[in-house]
Short mmCIF file of C-alpha atoms in Angstrom, two decimals:
data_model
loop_
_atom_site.label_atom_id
_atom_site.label_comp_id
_atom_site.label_asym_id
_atom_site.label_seq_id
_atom_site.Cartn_x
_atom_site.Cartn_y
_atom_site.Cartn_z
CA UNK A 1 16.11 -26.77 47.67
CA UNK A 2 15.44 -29.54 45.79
CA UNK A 3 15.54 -33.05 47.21
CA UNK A 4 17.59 -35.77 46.48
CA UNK A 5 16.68 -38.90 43.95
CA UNK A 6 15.33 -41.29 46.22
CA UNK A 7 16.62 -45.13 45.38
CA UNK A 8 13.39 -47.10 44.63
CA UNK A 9 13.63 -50.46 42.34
CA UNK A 10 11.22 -49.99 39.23
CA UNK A 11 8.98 -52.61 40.83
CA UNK A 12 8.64 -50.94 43.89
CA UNK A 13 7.70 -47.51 42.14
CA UNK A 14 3.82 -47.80 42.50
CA UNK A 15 3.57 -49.09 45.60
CA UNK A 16 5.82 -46.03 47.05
CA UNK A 17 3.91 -43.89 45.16
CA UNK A 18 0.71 -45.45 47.31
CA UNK A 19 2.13 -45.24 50.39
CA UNK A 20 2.83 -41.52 49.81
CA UNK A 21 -0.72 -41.08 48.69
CA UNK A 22 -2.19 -43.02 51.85
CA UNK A 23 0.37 -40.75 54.29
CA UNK A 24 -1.10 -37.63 52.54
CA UNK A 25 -4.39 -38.84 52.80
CA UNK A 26 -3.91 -39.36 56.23
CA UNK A 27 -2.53 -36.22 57.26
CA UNK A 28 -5.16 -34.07 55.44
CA UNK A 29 -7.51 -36.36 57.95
CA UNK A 30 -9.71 -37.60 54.76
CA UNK A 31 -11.15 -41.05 55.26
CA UNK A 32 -12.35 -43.07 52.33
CA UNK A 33 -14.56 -45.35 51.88
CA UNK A 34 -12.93 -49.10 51.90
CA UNK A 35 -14.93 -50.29 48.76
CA UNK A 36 -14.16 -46.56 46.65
CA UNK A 37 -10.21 -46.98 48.51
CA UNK A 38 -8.49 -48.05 45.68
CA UNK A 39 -10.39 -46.32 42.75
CA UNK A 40 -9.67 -42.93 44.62
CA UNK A 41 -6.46 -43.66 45.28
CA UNK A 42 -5.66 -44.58 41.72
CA UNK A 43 -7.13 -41.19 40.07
CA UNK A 44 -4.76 -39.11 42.77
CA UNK A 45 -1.71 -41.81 41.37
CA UNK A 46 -2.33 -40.57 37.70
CA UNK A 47 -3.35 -36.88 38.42
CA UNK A 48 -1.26 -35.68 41.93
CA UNK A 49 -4.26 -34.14 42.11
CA UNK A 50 -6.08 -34.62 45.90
CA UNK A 51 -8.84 -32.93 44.85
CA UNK A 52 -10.64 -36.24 43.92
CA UNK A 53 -10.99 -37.61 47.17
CA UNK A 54 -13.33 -34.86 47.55
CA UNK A 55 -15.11 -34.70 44.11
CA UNK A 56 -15.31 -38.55 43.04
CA UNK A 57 -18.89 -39.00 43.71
CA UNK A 58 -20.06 -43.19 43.65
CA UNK A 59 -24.01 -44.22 43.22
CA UNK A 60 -24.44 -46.93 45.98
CA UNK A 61 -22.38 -50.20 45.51
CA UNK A 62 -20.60 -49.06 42.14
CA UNK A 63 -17.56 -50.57 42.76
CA UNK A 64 -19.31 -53.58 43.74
CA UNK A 65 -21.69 -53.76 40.39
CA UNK A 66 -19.07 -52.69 37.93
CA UNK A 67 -16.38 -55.44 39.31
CA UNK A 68 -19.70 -57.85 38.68
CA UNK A 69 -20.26 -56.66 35.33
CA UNK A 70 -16.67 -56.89 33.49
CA UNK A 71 -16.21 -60.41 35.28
CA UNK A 72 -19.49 -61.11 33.46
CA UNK A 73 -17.60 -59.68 30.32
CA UNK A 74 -19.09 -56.40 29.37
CA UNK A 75 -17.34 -54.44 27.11
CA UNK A 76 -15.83 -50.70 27.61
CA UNK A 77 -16.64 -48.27 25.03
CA UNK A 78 -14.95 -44.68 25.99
CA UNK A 79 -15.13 -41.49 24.47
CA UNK A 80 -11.06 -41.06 23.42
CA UNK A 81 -8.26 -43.30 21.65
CA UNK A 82 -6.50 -41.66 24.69
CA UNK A 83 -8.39 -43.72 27.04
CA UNK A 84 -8.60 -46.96 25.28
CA UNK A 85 -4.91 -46.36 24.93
CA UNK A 86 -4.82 -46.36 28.88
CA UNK A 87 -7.33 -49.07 29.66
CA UNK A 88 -5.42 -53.04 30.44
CA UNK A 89 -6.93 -54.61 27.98
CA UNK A 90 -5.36 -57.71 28.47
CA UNK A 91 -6.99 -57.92 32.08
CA UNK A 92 -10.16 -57.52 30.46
CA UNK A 93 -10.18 -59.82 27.64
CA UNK A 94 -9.72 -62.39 30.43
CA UNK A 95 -12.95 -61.62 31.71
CA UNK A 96 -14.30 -61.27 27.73
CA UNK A 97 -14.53 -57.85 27.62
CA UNK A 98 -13.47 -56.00 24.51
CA UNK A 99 -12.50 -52.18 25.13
CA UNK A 100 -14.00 -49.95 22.30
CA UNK A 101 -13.56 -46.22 21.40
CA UNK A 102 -15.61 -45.40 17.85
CA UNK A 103 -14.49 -41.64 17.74
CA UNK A 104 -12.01 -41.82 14.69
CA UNK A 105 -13.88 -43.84 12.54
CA UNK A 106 -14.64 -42.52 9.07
CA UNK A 107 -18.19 -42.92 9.71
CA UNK A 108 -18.62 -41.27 12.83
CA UNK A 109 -17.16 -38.04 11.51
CA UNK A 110 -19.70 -38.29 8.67
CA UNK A 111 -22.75 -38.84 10.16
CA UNK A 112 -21.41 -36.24 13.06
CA UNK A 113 -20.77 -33.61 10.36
CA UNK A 114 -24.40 -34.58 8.43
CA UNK A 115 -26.37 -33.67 11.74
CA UNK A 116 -24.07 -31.54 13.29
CA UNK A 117 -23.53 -33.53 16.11
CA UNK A 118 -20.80 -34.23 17.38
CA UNK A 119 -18.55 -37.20 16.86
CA UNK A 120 -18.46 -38.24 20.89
CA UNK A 121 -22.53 -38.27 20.34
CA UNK A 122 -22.53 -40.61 17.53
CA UNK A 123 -19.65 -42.76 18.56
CA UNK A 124 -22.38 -43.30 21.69
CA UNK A 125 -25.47 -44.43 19.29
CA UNK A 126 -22.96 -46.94 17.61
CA UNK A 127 -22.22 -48.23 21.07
CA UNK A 128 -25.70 -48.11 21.67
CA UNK A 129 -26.03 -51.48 19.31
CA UNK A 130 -23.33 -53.33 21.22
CA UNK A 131 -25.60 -56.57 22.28
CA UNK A 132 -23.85 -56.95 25.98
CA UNK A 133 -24.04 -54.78 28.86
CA UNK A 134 -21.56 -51.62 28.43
CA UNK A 135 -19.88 -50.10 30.70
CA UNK A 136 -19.13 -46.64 29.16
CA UNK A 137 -16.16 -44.49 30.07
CA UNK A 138 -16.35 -40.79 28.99
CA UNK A 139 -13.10 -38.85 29.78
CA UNK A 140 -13.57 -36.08 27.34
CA UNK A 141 -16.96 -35.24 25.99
CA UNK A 142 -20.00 -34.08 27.93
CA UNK A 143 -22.00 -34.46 24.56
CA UNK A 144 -21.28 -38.24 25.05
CA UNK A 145 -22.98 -38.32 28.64
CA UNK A 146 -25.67 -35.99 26.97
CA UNK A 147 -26.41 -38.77 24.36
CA UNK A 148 -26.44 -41.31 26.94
CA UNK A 149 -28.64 -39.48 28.62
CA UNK A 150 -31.30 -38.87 26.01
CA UNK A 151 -30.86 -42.56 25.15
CA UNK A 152 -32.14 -43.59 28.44
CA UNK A 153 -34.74 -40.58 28.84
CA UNK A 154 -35.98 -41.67 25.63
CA UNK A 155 -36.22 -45.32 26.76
CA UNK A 156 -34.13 -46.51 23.12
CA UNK A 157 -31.09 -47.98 25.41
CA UNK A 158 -29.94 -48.41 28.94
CA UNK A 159 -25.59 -48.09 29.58
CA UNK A 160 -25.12 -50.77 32.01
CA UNK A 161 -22.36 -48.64 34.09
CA UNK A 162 -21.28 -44.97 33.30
CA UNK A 163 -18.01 -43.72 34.26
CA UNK A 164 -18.21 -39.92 33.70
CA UNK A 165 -15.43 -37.71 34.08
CA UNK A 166 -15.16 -35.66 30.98
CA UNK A 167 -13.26 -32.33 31.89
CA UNK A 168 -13.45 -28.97 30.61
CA UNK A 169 -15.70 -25.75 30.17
CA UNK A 170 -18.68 -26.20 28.25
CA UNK A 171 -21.38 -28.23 29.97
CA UNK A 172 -19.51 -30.83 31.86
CA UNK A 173 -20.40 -29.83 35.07
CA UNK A 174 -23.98 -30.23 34.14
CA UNK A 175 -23.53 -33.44 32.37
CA UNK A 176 -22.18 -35.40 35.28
CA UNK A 177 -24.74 -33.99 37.52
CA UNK A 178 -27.64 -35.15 35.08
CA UNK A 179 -25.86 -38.57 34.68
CA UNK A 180 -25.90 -38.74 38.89
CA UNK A 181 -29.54 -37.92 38.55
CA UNK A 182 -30.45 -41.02 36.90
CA UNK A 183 -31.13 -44.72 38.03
CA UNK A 184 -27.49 -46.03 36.19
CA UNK A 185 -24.87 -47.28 38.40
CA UNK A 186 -22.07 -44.21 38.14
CA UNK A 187 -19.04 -42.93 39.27
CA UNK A 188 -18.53 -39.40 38.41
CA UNK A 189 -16.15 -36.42 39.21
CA UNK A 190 -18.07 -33.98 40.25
CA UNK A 191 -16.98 -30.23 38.80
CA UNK A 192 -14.70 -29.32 35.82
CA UNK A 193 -11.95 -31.65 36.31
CA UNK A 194 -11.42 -35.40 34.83
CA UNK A 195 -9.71 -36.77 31.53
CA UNK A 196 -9.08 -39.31 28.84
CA UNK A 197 -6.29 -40.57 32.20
CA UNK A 198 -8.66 -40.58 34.88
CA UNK A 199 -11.34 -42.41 33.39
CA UNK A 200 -8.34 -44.98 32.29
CA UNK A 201 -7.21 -45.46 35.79
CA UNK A 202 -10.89 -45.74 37.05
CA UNK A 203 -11.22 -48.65 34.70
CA UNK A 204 -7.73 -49.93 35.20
CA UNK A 205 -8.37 -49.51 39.42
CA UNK A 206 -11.46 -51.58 38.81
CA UNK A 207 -9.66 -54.58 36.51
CA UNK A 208 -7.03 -54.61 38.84
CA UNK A 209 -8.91 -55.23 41.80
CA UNK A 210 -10.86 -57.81 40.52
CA UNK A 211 -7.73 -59.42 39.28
CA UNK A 212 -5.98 -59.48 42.42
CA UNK A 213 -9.93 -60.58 44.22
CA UNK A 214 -9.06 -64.33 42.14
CA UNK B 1 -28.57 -25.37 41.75
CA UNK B 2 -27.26 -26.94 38.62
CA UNK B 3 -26.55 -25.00 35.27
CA UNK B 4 -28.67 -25.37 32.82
CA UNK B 5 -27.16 -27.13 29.35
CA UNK B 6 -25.29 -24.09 27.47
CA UNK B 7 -26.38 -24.43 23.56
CA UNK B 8 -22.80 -24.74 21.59
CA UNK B 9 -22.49 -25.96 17.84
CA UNK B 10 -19.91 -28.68 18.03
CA UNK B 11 -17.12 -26.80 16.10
CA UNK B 12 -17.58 -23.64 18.84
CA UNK B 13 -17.26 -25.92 21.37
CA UNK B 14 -13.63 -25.42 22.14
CA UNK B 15 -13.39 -21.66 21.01
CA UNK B 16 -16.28 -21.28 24.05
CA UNK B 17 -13.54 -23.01 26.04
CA UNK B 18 -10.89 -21.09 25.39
CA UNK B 19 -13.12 -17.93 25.36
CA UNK B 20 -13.64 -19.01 29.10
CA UNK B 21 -10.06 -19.81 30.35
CA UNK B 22 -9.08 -16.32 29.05
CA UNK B 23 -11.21 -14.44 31.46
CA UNK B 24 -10.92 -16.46 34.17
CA UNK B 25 -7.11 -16.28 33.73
CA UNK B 26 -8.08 -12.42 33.48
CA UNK B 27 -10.22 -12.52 36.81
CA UNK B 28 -7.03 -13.88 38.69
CA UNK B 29 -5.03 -11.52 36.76
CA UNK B 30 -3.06 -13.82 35.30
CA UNK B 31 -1.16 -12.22 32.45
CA UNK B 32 1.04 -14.93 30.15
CA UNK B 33 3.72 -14.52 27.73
CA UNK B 34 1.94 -13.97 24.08
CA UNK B 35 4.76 -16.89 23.34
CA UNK B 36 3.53 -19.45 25.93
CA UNK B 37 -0.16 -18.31 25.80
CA UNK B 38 -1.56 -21.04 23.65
CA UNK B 39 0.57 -23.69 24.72
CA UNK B 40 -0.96 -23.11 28.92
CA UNK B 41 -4.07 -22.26 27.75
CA UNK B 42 -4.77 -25.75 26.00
CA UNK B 43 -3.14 -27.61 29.18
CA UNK B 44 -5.51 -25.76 31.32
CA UNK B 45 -7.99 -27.20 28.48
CA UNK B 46 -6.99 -30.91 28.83
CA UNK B 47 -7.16 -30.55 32.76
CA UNK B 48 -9.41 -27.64 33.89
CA UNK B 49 -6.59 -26.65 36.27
CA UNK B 50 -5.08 -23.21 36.19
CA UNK B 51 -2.43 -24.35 38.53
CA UNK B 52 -0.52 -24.69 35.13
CA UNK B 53 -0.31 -21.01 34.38
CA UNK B 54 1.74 -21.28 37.90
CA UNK B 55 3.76 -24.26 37.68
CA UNK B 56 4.57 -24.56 33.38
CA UNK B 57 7.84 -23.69 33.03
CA UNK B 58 10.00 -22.50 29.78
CA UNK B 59 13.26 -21.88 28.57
CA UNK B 60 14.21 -18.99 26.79
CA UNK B 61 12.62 -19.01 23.53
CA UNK B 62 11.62 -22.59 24.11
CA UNK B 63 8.26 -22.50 21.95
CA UNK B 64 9.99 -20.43 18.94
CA UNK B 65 12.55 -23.60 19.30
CA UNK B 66 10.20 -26.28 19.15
CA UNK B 67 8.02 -25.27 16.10
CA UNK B 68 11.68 -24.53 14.53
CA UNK B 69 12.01 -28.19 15.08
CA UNK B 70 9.09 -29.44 14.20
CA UNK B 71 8.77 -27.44 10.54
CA UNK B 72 12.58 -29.06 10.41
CA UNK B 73 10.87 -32.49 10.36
CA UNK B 74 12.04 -33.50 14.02
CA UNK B 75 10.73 -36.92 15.63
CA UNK B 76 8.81 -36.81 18.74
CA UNK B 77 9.50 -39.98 21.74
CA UNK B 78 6.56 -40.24 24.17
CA UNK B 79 6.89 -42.34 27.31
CA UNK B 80 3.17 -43.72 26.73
CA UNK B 81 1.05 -45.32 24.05
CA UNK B 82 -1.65 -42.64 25.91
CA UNK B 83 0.63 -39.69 24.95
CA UNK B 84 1.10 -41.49 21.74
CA UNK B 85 -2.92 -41.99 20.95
CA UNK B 86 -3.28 -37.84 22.08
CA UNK B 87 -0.90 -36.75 19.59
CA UNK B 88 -1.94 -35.12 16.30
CA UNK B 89 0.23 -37.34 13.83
CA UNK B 90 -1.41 -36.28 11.09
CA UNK B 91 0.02 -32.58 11.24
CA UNK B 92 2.63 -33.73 12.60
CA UNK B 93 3.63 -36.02 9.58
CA UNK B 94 3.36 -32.77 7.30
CA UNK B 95 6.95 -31.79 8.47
CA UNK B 96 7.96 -34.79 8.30
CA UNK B 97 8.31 -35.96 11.75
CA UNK B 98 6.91 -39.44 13.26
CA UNK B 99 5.95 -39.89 16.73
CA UNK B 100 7.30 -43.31 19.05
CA UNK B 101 6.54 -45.07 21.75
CA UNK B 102 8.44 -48.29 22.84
CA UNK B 103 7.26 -48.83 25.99
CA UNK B 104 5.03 -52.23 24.65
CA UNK B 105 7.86 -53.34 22.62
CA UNK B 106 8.96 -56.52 23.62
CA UNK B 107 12.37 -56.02 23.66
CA UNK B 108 11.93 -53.29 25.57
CA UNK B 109 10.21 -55.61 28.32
CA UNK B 110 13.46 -57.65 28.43
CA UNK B 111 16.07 -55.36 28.37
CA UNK B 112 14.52 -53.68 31.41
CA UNK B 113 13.63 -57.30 32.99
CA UNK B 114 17.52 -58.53 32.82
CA UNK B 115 19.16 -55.14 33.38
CA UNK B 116 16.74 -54.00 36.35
CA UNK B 117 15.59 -50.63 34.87
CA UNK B 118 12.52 -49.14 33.64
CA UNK B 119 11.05 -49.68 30.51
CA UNK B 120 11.00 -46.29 30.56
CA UNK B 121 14.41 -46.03 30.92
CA UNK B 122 15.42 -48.38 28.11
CA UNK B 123 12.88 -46.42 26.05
CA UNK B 124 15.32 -43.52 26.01
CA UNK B 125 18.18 -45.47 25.26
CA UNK B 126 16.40 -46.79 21.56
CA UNK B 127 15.10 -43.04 21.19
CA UNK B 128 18.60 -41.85 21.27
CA UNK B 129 19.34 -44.24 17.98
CA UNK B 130 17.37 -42.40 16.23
CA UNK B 131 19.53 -40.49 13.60
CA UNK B 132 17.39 -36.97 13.34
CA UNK B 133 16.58 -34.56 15.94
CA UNK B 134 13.97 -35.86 18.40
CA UNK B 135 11.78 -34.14 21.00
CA UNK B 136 11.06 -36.16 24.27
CA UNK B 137 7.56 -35.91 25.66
CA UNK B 138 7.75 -37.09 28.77
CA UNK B 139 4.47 -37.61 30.92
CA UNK B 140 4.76 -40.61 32.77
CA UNK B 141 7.91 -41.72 33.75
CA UNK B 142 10.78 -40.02 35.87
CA UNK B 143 13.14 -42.22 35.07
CA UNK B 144 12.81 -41.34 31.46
CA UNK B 145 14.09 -37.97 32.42
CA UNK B 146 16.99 -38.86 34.62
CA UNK B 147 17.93 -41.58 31.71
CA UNK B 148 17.92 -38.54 29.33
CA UNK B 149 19.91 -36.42 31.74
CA UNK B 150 22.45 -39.36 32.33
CA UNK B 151 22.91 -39.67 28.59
CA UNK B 152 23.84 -36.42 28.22
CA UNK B 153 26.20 -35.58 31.19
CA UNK B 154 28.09 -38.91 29.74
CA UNK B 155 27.78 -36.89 26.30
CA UNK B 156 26.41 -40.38 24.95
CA UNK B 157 23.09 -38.00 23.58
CA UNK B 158 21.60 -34.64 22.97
CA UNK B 159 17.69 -34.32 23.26
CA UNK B 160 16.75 -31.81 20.75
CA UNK B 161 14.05 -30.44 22.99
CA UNK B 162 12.53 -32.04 26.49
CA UNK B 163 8.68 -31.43 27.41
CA UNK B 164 9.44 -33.07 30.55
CA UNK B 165 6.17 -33.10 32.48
CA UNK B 166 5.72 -36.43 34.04
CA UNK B 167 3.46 -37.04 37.05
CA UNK B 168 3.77 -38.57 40.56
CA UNK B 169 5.46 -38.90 43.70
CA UNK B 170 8.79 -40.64 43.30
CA UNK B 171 11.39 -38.51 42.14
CA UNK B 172 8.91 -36.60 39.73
CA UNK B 173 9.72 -33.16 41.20
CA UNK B 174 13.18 -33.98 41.43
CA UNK B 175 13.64 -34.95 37.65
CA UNK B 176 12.02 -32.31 36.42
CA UNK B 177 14.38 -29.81 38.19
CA UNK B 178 17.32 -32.06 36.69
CA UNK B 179 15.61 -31.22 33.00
CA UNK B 180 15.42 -27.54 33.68
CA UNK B 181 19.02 -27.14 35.36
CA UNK B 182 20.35 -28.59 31.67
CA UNK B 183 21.33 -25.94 28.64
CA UNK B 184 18.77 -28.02 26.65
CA UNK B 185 15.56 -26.14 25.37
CA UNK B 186 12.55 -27.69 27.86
CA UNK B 187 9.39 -26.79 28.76
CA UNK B 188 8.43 -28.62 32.17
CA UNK B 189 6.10 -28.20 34.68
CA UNK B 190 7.17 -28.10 38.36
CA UNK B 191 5.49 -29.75 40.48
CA UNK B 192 4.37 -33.25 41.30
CA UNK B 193 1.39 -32.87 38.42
CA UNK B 194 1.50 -33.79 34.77
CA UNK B 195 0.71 -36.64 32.78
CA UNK B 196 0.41 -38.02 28.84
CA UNK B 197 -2.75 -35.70 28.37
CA UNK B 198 -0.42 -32.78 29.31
CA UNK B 199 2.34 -34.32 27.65
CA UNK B 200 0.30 -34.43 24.26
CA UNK B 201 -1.38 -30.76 24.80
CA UNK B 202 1.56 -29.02 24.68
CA UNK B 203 2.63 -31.50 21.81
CA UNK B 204 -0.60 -30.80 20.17
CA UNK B 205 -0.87 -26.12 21.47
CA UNK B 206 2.90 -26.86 19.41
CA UNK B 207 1.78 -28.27 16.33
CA UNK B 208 -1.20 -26.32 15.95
CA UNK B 209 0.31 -23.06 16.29
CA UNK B 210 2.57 -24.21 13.72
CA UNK B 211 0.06 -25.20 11.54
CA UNK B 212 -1.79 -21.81 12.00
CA UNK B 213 1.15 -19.71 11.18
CA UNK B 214 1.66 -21.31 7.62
#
């Protein structure tokens, strides 16, 4: 049987919805972390999906350094117009952040289709030139935490911060685990699963926190 | 042990994917409608969850009725400017249909300010203005469902067509069932799990078929 529409004033909406989230928690006896709390919490909010209280995988003190570096004003570049779509920009633009996603511009698809690349790839060598620390948030394409990871390998740039939680079939599994294998401050889903919506609520978790830390 | 990096050309990148998602459907022995195929194979795609194959549900003839619409030239209302962004507009301005979403419209802000509802909500109530048939795709917000389903048991408004697959724990599940209890073509997904990438896959496995066919 189906249950019955619950009254809940539109204000009151999310912070039901994280109530129920914490109960679940709870009962399924998972503990988290105080400082990855509200990040977690915020990926299960957009997904309904507990599985990322088990496969949200933090480098030591990433909450901690990304919160420092978009109240220092780095900008966001992410991998889908999905995701820039999702991210509070107006939160960030407080701090002087700018959110960027390169992937549909006219260029991009040229030089992608001249080297056979992909568009995600080139869209990170653009961001590459950006002359503030980036934090980059890749909900879609592995090839984009590839790139980045070449990049660094290569010693031509360093991403400040690197959200990665592309999802799908083809190499994503391995491209998180090589980003978690480097010295970059991360947060990554471990495994197949992630989107263009969770790395837009990791982001938006993060501005929000810092926000409400003022 | 980690995977090593599969080689894929860019443009085989999502044939590999879907090449992958059929036999793993196969090895659970999942068998799907040919009609419904594409559209749960590219939200398993956007989410790397084959949950979907479980919880997608379709009235009769529901995809046949939605490309019908969509070669007709209908509109498409999205509850998010994330949905929105996913969306292929470009095929989807072929037929002559636009895609909406109101929810950063000012006067959208107000209305639901001074009247106590969701902007969501108030979304609905501009969509149904608009003189052509529209399909709803609904990935956020409940109450954008049970505004739709008010409309029409006050016969105020027929949805042409509801992909009602929002996401959550307040009345998400119980919306949804709402949608699917209506004699108005849906496809939802039961369930607390959804979203706008969901919402704009099956938007997007729609189109594309479409597209393909001509």
């Amino acid at each position: 049987m189906i249950q019955e529409i619950e009254f809940v004033l539109p204000d009151e909406i999310e912070n039901r919805s994280f109530e129920i989230i914490s109960e679940e928690l709870k009962g399924k006896n998972i503990v988290l972390k105080a400082e990855q709390e509200m990040v977690i919490k915020r990926v299960i909010h957009t997904s309904a999906d507990f599985d990322y209280a088990d496969t949200l995988a933090f480098s030591e003190d990433a909450v901690r350094k990304a919160k420092e570096l978009i109240a220092q004003g780095a900008d966001i570049v992410t991998d889908t117009n999905m995701a820039l779509a999702g991210i509070n920009k107006g939160i960030l633009a407080k701090y002087g952040g700018e959110a960027h996603c390169y992937m549909a511009e006219k260029e991009v698809m040229e030089i992608a289709k001249e080297s056979r690349s992909t568009r995600a790839a080139v869209s990170m060598e653009i961001a590459a030139k950006i002359e503030k620390p980036v934090i980059f948030a890749i909900g879609n394409a592995p090839t984009a935490l590839l790139k980045l990871y070449e990049m660094l390998e290569k010693e031509i740039f360093r991403p400040a911060f690197i959200i990665g939680v592309p999802v799908g079939f083809v190499n994503v599994v391995q491209a998180k685990e090589l980003i978690a294998g480097t010295d970059i401050p991360y947060i990554i889903n471990r495994g197949r699963k992630g989107g263009s919506n969770v790395a837009a609520a990791i982001v938006n978790a993060l501005l929000y926190e810092l926000n409400k830390s003022e």
